[in-house]
Structure formats: C-alpha cells, structure tokens
Short mmCIF file of C-alpha atoms in Angstrom, two decimals:
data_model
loop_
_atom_site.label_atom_id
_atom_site.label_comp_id
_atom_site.label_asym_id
_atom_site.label_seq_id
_atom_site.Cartn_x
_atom_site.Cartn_y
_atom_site.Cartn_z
CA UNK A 19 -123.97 -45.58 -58.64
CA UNK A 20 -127.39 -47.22 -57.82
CA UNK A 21 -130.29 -44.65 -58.31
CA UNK A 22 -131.37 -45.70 -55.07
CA UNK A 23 -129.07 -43.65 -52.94
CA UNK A 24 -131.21 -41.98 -50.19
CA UNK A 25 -129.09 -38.95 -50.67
CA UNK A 26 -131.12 -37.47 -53.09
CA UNK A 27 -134.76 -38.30 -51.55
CA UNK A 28 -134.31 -37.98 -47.98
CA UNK A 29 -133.71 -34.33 -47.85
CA UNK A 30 -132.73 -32.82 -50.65
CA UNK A 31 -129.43 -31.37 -47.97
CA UNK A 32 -126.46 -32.82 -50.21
CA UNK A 33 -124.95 -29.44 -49.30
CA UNK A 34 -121.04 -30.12 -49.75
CA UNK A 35 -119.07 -29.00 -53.13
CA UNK A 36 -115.89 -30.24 -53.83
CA UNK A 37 -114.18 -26.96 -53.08
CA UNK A 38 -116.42 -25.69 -50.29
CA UNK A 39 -114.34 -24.87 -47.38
CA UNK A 40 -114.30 -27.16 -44.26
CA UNK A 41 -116.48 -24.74 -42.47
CA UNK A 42 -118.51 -23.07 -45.00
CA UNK A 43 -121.54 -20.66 -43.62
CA UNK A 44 -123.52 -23.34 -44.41
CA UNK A 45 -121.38 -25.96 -42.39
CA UNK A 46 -121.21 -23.73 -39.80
CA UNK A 47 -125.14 -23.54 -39.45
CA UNK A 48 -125.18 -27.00 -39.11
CA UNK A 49 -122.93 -26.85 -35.57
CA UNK A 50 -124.41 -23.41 -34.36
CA UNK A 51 -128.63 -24.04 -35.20
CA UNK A 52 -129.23 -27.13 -33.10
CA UNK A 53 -127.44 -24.62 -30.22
CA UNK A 54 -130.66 -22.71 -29.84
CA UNK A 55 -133.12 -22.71 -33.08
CA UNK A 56 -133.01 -25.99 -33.94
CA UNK A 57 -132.29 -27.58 -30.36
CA UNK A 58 -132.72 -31.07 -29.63
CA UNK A 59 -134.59 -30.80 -26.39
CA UNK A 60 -136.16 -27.29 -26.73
CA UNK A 61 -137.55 -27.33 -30.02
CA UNK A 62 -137.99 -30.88 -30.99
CA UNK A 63 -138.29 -32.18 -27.58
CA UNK A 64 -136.27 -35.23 -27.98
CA UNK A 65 -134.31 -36.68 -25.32
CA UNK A 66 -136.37 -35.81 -22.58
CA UNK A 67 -135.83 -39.02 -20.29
CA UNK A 68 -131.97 -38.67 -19.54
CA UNK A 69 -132.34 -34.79 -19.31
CA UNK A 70 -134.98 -35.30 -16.12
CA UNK A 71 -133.06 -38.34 -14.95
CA UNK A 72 -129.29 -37.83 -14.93
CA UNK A 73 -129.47 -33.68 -14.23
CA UNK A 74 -129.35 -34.36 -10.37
CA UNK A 75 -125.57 -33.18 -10.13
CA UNK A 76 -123.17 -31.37 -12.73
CA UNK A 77 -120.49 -34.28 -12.55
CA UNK A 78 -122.37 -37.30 -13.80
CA UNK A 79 -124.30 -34.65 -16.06
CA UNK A 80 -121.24 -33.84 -18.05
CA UNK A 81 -120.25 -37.36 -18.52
CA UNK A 82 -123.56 -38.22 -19.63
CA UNK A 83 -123.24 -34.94 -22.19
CA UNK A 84 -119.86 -36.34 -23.25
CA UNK A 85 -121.20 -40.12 -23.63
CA UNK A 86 -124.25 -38.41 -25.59
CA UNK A 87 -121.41 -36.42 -27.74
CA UNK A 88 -119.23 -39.31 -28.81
CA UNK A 89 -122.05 -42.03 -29.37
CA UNK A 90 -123.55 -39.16 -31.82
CA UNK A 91 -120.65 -37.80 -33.38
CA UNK A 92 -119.03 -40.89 -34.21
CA UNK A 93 -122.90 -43.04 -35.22
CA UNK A 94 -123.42 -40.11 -37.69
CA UNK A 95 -119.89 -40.73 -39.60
CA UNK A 96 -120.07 -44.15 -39.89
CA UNK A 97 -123.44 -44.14 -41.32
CA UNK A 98 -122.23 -41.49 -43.32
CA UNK A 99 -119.64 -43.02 -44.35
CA UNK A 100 -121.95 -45.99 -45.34
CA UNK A 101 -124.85 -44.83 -46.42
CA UNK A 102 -124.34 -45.74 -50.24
CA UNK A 103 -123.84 -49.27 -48.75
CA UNK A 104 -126.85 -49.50 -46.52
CA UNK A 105 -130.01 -51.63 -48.11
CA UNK A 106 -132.76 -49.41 -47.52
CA UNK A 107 -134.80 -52.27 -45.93
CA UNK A 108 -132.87 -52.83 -43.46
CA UNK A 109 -131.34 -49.31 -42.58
CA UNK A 110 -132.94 -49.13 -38.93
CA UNK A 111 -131.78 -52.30 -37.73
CA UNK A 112 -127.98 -51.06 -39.29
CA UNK A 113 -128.41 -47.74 -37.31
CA UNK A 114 -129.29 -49.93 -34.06
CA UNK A 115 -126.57 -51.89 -34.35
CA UNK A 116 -124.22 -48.92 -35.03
CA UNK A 117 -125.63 -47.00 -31.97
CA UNK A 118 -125.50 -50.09 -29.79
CA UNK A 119 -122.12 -51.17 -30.57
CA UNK A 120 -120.77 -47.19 -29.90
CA UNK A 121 -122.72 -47.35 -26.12
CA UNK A 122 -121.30 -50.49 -25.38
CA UNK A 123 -118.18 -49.42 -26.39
CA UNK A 124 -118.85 -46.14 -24.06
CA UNK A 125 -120.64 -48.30 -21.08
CA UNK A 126 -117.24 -50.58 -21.14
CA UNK A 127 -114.54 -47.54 -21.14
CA UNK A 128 -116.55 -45.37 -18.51
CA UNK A 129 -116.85 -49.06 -16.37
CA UNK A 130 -112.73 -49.21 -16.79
CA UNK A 131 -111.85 -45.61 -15.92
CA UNK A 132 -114.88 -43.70 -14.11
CA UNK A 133 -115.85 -46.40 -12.27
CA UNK A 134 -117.99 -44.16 -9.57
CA UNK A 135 -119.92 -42.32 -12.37
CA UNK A 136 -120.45 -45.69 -14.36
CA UNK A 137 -122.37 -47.26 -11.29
CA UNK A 138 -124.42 -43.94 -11.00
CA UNK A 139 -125.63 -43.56 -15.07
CA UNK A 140 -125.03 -47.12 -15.82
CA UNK A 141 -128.95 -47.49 -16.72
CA UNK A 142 -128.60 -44.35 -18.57
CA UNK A 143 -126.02 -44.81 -20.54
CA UNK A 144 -127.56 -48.02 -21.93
CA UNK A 145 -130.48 -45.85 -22.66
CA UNK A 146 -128.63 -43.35 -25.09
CA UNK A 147 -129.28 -46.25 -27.32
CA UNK A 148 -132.87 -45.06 -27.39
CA UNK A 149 -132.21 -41.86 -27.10
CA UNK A 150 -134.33 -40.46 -29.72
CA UNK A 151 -131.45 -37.47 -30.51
CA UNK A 152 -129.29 -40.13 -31.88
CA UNK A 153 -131.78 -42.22 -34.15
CA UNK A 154 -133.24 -39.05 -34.85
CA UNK A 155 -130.26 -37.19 -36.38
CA UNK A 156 -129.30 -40.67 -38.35
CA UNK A 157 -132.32 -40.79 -40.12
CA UNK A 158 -133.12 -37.42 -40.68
CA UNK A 159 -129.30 -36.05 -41.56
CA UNK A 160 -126.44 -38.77 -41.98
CA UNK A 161 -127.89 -40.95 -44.31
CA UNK A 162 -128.08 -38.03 -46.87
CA UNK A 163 -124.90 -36.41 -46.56
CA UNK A 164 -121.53 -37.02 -46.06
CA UNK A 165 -119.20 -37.60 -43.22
CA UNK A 166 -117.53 -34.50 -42.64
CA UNK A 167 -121.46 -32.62 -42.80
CA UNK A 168 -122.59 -35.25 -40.15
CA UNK A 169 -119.68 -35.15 -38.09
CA UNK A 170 -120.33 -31.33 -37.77
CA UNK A 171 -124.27 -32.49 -37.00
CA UNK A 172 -124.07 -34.52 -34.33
CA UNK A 173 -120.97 -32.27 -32.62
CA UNK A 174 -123.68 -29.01 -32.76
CA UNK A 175 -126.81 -31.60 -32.15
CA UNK A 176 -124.73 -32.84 -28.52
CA UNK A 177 -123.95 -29.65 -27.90
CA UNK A 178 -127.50 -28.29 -28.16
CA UNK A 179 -128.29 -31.42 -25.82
CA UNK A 180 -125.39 -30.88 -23.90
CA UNK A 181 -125.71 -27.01 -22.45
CA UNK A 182 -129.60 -27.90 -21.56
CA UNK A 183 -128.72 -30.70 -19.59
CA UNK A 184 -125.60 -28.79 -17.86
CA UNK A 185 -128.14 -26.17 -17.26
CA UNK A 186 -130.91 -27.87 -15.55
CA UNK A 187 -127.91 -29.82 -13.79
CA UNK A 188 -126.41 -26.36 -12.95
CA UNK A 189 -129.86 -25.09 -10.68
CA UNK A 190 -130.40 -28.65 -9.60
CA UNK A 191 -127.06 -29.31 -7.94
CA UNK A 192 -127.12 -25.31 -6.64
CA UNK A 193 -130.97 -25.25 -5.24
CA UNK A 194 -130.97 -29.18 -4.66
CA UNK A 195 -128.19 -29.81 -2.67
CA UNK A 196 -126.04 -26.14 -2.40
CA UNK A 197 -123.28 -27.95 -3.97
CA UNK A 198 -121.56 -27.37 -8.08
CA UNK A 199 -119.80 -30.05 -9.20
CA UNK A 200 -119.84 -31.23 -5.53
CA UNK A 201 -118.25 -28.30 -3.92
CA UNK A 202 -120.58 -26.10 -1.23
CA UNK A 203 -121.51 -22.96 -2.58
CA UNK A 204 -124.14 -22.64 -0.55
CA UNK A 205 -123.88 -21.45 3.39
CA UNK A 206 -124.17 -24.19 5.33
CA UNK A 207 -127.47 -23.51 7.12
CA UNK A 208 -128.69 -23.25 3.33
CA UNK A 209 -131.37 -25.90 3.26
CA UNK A 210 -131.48 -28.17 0.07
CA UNK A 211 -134.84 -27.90 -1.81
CA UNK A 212 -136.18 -31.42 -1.78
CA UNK A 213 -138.15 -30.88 -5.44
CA UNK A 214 -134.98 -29.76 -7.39
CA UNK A 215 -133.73 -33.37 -5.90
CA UNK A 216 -136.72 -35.41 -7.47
CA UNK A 217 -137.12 -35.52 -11.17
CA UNK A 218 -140.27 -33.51 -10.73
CA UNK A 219 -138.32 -30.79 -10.32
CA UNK A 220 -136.31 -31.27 -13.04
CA UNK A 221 -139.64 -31.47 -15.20
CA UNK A 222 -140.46 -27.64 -13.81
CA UNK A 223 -136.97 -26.28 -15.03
CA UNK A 224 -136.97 -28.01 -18.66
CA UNK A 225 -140.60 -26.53 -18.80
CA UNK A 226 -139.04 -22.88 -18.01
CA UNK A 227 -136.55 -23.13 -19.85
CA UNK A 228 -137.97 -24.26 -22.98
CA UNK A 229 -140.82 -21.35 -22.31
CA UNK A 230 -137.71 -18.91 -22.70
CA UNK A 231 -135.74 -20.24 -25.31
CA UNK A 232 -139.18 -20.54 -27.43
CA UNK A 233 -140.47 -16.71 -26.39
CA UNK A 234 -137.10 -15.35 -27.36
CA UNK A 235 -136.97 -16.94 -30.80
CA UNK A 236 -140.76 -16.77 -31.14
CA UNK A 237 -140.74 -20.73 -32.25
CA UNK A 238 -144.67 -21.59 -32.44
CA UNK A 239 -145.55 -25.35 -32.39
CA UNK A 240 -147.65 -25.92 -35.33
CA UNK B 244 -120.23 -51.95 -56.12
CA UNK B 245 -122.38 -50.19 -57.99
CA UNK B 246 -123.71 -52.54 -59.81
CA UNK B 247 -124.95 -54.40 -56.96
CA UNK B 248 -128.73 -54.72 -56.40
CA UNK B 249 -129.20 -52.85 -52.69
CA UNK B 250 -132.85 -54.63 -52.59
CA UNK B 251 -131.63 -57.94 -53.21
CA UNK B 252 -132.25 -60.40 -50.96
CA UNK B 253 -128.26 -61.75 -51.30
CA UNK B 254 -127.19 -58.46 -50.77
CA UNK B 255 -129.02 -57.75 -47.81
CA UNK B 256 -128.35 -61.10 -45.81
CA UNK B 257 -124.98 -60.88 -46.79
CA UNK B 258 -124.45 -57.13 -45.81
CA UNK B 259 -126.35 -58.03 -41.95
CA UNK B 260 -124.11 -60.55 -41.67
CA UNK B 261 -120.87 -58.63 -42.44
CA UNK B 262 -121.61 -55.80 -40.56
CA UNK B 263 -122.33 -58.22 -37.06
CA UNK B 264 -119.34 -60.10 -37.56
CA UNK B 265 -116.98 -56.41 -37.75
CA UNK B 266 -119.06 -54.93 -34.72
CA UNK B 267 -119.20 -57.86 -33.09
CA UNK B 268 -115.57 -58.35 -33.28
CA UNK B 269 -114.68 -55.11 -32.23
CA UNK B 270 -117.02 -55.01 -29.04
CA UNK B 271 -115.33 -58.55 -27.95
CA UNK B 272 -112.14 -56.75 -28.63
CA UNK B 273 -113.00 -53.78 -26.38
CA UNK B 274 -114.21 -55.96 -23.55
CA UNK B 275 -111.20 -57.76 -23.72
CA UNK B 276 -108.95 -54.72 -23.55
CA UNK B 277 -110.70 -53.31 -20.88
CA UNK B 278 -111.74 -56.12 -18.40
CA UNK B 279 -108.02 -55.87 -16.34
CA UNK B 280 -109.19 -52.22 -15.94
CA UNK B 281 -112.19 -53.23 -14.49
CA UNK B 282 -111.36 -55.94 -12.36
CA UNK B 283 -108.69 -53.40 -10.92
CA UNK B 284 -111.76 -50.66 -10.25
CA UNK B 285 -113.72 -53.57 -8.73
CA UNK B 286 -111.17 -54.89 -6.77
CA UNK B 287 -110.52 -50.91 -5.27
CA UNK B 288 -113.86 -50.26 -4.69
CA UNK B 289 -113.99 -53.19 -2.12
CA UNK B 290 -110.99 -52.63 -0.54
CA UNK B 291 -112.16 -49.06 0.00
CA UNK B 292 -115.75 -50.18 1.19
CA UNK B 293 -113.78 -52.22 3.78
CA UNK B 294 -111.39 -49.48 5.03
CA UNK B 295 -114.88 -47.13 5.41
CA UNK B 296 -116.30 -49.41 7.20
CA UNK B 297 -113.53 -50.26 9.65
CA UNK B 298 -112.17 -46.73 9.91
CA UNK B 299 -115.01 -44.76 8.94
CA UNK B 300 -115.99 -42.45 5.95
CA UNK B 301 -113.91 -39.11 6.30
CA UNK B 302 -110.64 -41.20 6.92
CA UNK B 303 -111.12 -42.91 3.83
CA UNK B 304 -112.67 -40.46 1.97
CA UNK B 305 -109.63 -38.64 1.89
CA UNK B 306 -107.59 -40.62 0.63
CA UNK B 307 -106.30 -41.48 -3.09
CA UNK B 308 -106.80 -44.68 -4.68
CA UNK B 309 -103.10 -45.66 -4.33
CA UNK B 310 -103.07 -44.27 -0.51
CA UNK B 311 -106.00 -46.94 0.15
CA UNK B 312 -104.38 -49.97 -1.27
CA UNK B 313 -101.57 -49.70 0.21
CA UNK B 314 -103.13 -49.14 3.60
CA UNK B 315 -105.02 -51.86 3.07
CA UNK B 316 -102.53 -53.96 2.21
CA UNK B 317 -100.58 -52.82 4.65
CA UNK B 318 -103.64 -53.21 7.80
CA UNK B 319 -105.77 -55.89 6.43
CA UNK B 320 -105.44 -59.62 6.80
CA UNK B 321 -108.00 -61.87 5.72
CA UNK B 322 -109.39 -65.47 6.99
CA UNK B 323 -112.08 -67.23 5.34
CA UNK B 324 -114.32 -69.52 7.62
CA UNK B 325 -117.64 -71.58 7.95
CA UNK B 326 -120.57 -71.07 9.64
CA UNK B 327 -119.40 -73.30 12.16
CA UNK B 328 -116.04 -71.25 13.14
CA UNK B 329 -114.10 -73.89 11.66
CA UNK B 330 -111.37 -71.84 9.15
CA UNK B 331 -111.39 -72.72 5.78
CA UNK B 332 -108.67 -73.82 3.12
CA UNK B 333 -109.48 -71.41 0.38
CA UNK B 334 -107.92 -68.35 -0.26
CA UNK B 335 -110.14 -64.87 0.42
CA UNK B 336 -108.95 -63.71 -3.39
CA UNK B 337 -111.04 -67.18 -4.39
CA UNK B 338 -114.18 -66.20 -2.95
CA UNK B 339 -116.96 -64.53 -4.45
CA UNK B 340 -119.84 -63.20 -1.74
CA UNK B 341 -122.57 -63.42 -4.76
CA UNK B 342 -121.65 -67.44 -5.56
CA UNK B 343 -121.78 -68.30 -2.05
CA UNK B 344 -124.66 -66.60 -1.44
CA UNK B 345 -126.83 -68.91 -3.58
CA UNK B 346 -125.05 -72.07 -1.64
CA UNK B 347 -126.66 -73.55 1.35
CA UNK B 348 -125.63 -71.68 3.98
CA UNK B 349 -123.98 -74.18 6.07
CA UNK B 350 -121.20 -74.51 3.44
CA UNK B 351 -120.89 -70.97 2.31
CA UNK B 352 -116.99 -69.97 2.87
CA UNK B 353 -116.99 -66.20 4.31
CA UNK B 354 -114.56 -64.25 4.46
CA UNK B 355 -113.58 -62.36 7.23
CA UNK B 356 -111.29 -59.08 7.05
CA UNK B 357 -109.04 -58.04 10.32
CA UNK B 358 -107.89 -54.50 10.00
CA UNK B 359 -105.23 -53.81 12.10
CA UNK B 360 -103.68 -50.94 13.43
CA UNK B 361 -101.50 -48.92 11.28
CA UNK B 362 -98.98 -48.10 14.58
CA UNK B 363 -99.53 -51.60 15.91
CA UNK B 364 -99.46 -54.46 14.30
CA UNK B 365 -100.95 -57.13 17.12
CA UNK B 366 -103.85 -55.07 17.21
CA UNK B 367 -107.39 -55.14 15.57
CA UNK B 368 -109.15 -52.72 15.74
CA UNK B 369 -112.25 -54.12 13.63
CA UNK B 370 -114.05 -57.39 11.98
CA UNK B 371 -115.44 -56.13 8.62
CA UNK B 372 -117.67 -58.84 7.24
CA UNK B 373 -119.08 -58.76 3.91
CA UNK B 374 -122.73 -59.30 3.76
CA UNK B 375 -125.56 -59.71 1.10
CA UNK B 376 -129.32 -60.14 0.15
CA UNK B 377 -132.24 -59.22 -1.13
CA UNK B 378 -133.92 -55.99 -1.51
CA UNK B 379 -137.36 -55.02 -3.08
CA UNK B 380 -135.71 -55.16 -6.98
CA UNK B 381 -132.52 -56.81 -6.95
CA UNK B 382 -129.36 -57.52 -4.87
CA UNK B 383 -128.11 -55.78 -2.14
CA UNK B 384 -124.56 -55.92 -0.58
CA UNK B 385 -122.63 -54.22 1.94
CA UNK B 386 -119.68 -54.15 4.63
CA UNK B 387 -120.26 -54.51 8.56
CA UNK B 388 -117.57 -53.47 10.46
CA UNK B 389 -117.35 -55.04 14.25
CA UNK B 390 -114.99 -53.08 16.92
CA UNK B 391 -112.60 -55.32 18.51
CA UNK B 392 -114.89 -55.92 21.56
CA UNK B 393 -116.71 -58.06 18.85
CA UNK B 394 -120.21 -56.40 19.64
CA UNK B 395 -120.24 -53.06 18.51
CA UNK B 396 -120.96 -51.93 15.08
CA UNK B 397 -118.30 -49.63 13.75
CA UNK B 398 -119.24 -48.88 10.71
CA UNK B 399 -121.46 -50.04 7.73
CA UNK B 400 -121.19 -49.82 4.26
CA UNK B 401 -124.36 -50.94 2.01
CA UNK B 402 -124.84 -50.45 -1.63
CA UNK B 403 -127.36 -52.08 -4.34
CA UNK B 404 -127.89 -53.24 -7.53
CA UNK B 405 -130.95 -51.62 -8.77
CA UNK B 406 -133.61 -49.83 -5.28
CA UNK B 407 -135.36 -46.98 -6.54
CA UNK B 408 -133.35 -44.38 -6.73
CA UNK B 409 -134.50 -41.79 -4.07
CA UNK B 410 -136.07 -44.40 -1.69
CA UNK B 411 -134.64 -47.48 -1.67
CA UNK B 412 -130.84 -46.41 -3.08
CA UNK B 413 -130.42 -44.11 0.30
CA UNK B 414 -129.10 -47.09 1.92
CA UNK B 415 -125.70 -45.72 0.08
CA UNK B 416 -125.97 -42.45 1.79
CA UNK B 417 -123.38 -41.95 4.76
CA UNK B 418 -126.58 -40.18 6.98
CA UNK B 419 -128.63 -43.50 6.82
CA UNK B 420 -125.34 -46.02 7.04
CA UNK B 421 -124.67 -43.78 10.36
CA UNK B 422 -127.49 -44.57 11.99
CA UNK B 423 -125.67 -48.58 12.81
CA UNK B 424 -122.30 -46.74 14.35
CA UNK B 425 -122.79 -47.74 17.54
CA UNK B 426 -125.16 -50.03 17.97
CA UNK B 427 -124.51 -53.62 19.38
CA UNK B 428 -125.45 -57.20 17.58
CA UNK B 429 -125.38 -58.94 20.84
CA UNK B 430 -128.49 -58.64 23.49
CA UNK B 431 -127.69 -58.32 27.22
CA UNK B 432 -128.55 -61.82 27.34
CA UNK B 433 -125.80 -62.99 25.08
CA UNK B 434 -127.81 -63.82 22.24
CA UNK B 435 -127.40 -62.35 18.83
CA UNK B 436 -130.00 -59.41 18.44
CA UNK B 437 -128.76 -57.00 15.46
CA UNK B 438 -129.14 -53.40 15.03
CA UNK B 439 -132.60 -52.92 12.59
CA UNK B 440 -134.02 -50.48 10.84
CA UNK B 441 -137.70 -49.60 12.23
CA UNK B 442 -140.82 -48.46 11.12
CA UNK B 443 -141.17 -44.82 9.94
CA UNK B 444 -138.78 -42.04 10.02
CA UNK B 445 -137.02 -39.43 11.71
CA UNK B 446 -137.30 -40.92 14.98
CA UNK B 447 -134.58 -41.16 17.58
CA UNK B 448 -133.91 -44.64 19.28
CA UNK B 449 -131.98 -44.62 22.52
CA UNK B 450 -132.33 -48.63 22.20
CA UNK B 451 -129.39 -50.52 21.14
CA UNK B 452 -130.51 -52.58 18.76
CA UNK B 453 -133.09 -50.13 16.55
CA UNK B 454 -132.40 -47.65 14.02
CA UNK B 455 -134.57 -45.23 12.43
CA UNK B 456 -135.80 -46.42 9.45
CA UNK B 457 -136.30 -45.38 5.65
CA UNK B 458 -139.73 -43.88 5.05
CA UNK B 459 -140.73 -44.86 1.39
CA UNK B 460 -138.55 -48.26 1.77
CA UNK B 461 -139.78 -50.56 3.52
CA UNK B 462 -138.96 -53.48 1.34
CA UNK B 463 -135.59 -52.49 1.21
CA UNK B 464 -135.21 -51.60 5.09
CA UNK B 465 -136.62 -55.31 5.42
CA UNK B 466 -133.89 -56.36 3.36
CA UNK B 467 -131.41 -55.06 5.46
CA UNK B 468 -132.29 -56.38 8.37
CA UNK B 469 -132.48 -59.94 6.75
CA UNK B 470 -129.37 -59.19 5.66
CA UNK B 471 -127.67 -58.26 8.63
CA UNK B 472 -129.72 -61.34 10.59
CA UNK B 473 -128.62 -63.93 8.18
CA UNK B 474 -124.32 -63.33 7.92
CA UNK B 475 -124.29 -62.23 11.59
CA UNK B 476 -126.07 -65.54 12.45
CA UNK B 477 -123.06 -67.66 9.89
CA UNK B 478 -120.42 -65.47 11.67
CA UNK B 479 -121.42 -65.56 15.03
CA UNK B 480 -119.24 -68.63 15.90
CA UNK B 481 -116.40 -67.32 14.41
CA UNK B 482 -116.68 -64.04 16.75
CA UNK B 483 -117.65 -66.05 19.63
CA UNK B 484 -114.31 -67.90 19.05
CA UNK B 485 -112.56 -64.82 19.07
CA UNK B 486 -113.72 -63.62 22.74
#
C-alpha cells in the first residue's frame, strides 16, 4: 500500500476493527450525532439554499430529503470504496463526477416515475450537486474511512438534513397554505399567511429553529 | 496496485479517463432505460392538460391516470391544420408545438383537439388548441379550450418553463387560469379580440375580453396575451370554417 493513502492524514477517524460489530457505539454515533449535535444545517449551516427553497409543501420536501439521502448515501460508498484509488490531485473533480453522475441518475428516475414533483424541484435537484452537505461529508469523512462507516455517515448526515427540512416544510405547508401533505387541516375561513409562502419566511423559521437546537445543546460558534 | 505511483501523471490521466468512460456509460444506460417512462409521463400530462381544459379542473382532477387516457381516447379526436383552414396530411402524434413554433407561421401545422361527448358521440363539446410563447425567462405553453359555439373560452391550461416562481409561475394556478372561463375571443363586430390579462390586480372586469391581471408579472401577463393573440389569429380560419 502507497504511504499516500489519505486515510491516515485526513482525520485520523480510521475507526473500524476487524471484529467491531456492524453497529458499534462508535458506528452508531456516526448515524445519531449529525441528528442534532453535529447537524448539517443547524450546526454547520450547510445546505441552506434547498432548505429555504423546496420547504414550501411537505410532498416535494420529502422527495427532495429522499433525493438528498440516496445521492449521499450512495457518493460516500463509492468514494469509500475508492479512496485508495483516488490520485490526490485530482480527488475533487472524482467527487464531482461521482455526485453528478448519482443526481442525474436521481433527476432521470424522479422524471420517469414522479413526473409532477420532478417539474416542481427539477432546478433543485440539479442543485444537490452543489449542495455543500454532500461535498462536504466526501471530503471531510469518506475518503478516510471505509464503506460501511460512510454508508452509516451520509444515512445519519440526510437524516439530520432531512427532519429540518420536513420541519420547516411541516409549519410552512400548515401556516402557509392550511394544508399537510396537501390535505386541509386548517378551517376553511383559515387565511394562508403569505410570508410562510415566500422563502423569507422560510429564512425566519430556519433562524428559530437553529436558535433552539443551539440553546438546548449550548453549541457556541467560535 | 500498490505499487502504482498515485501522483503520476500516467496514472492520473489514465484513472480520469476510466472513471468517465464507467459513469458515462452507466448514465447513457439509465437514460436509455428510462426514456419510454418518460415519454409515457409526457405524453399523460398532455392528454390530461387537454381534458382540464375542455372539461375543466375538478372533473379531471379526479381522475386516475388510466381513467384519463382512456377517456381521452375514448372523447378526443384530433385534426391538424394550417393557418389558412386548409387540413393537413400529417398525423397529430407527428407534431411537436415547440418545432413549429420556431417555423414561419404560415406553415406551422397545428393541431387541433375535438373532445366529444362521452354520451354522444356527434357532439363536441370543445376546441382545445395548444398554444405557446414567450414569457419574461423562457417558454411558455398552455391549452385553450373553445365551447362548441366556437367563441367562448372554456377553459385554459398554461404552464412554463422557468417564470419566477411566485410571480410569474402563478399562471399554473387554477385561480388565475379561471379568470379566461368565460370570456369570448370574438368582438361584437366579428373580429378576433381575445380575452387579456390587464394592468394591476384584484380588479373585477365585467368586459368580455379583459381579465385581471398578475401584479408582479407583467412580462409574463404580456406573454400571455401574445400568446393567446398569435395561435388564435393561425386558428381563426379553421373555427370560422367550423360555424
């Protein structure tokens, strides 16, 4: 083996024995943390353009959490699972073309059988290719440890993305419009609040929302 | 492997190549796999702008994706003319609204869809003609639906490529597509005078021909009116022949 394996290097994470158990407490850390101490969105603030833009209703929220979830679970095992190949000089453009290939693979399937939702994220899901969650977790985590510790990664980093987006969608949809997941809660003299409809609004709940998540584990920026 | 140099130039070059042949394969692949799919989704999603537009939005909305195609191919009959009335050779299936568009118009083919009623078949009960222009970013396309006294508007169906959302994209909600139902494309004179969206909103017009318009999208309101000037203006001697 080359000495130049990033493995080592890069983190210093190379967590896995060969007889630790499939979800060892460490493993499990890495699926539970990213859920509220190490989230995505409220405590690195990553991924902040899709979680204003696509929260206006549950429905296409979820499929854009879902489309987040298998572009990142499935980018972090295959550069996993090639990270002793990968030249270091070229490792972003490899990661690029692994993320691209996985949205356009996700654009194409979601054009064939979710044809509605398609023509409402269709910008967005081209965008999860920037989505700095995904490049993020690729540098940082699966090109320094292996598959089955990135798989478990990007499943707890999408689903840290995930329940913030389904809960800014959540008071969106419900204040916005009266509707969840495009059935009327609401009574119908209930009068849809025009800000929760605009992005703006969705701006003032990821700002509340990150104020309570970061006062109740006492997370100071430094 | 491990002996390999990862710096090396070779290796490198090689490796970038490598990797966009196998991901480049397997994207072709997936497109390949998946374009029937898609055509099929495309294909519904006109046939069910056409049936909203003919028999308005909570008939169709109602209604599963098998329940529409077979109504519609069951109700709907299609012609395909010129802008002179004359009726064309070619087939509606070998049409494509966004090709002819960039044609001249005198020898764009249009297509014209006759939806007949379900209970009796010598009857139509609307002209749905598929329209399309310009709107402040990028293309927009819709549905006009004419009742069988070939000047009333019975429904309209518009959607877009790429308006802002918010402004521009409301031409896809039902409220603002409403606001044609109704209105006539002829003038008491006999001269084509469609329905258009006016300046401002949340006004009420009692006229015929005006509908309130989108505050915020002007561009796009504009469009529609072009829009709705330009086909009515190819079709016009095809519905005249029809009186």
């Amino acid at each position: 083996m080359s000495t130049e394996t990033i493995e080592n290097t890069k983190q210093g994470v190379e967590v896995a024995k060969p007889t630790e158990p499939l979800l060892s407490k460490k493993r499990k850390q890495l699926l539970t943390n990213p859920l509220d101490e190490d989230n995505p969105i409220t405590i690195q603030v990553l991924g902040i353009c899709s979680a204003l833009a696509v929260t206006v209703a549950l429905k296409p929220t979820f499929v854009m959490a879902i489309a987040v979830t298998a572009v990142l679970v499935l980018a972090n095992v295959v550069i996993s699972a090639l990270r002793k190949t990968i030249p270091n000089r070229i490792r972003i453009i490899v990661q690029l073309v692994v993320v691209a290939s996985l949205v356009a693979i996700v654009d194409q399937v979601l054009k064939a059988y979710s044809y509605d939702i398609w023509k409402e994220l269709s910008v967005f899901i081209g965008l999860i290719i920037t989505n700095c969650i995904v490049m993020g977790r690729l540098e940082a985590f699966a090109l320094g440890n292996k598959p089955w510790d990135a798989f478990l990664d990007g499943l707890g980093n999408s689903f840290g993305y995930a329940w913030i987006i389904l809960a800014i969608a959540f008071f969106r949809e419900l204040f916005g419009s009266g509707k969840l997941f495009g059935y009327q809660v609401m009574p119908d003299s209930y009068i849809g609040n025009g800000v929760m409809m605009s992005p703006a609004g969705a701006c003032l709940l990821l700002g509340l929302i990150i104020w309570v998540v970061r006062s109740k584990s006492g997370y100071v920026e430094d | 492997m491990s002996k390999l140099n990862k710096n090396d130039n070779k290796y490198i070059i090689t490796y970038a190549v490598i990797m966009t042949l196998v991901f480049g394969s397997v994207l072709a692949l997936v497109a390949l796999a998946l374009k029937p799919k898609q055509d099929a989704e495309v294909l519904l999603e006109k046939q069910n702008f056409i049936l909203k537009a003919a028999l308005g939005e909570e008939t169709v909305s109602s209604m599963s994706d098998l329940e529409i195609t077979a109504l519609y191919n069951e109700t709907v009959k299609t012609v395909v003319v010129k802008s002179d009335g004359e009726k064309s050779e070619i087939s509606e299936a070998s049409v494509n609204v966004f090709k002819e568009y960039k044609k001249p118009k005198d020898i764009r083919e249009l297509p014209v869809y006759q939806v007949y009623d379900i209970n009796d078949a010598n009857k139509i009960i609307a002209y749905v003609f598929p329209v399309y222009g310009k709107g402040l970013w990028d293309f927009i396309w819709g549905y006009v639906a004419v009742e069988s006294d070939l000047a009333t508007i019975g429904g309209l169906v518009l959607d877009h490529k790429g308006e802002t959302p918010g402004l521009g994209a409301r031409i896809t909600e039902q409220g603002v597509q409403n606001r044609f139902i109704g209105k006539k494309i002829f003038n008491e004179a006999g001269e084509l005078d469609p329905p258009h969206f006016q300046k401002g909103e949340g006004n009420s017009y009692e006229g015929a021909h005006q509908v309130d318009g989108l505050s915020g999208a002007t561009i796009t309101a504009v469009g529609v009116n072009n829009m709705l000037d330009d086909y009515l203006a190819m079709y016009k001697s095809f519905i005249n022949a029809q009186k």
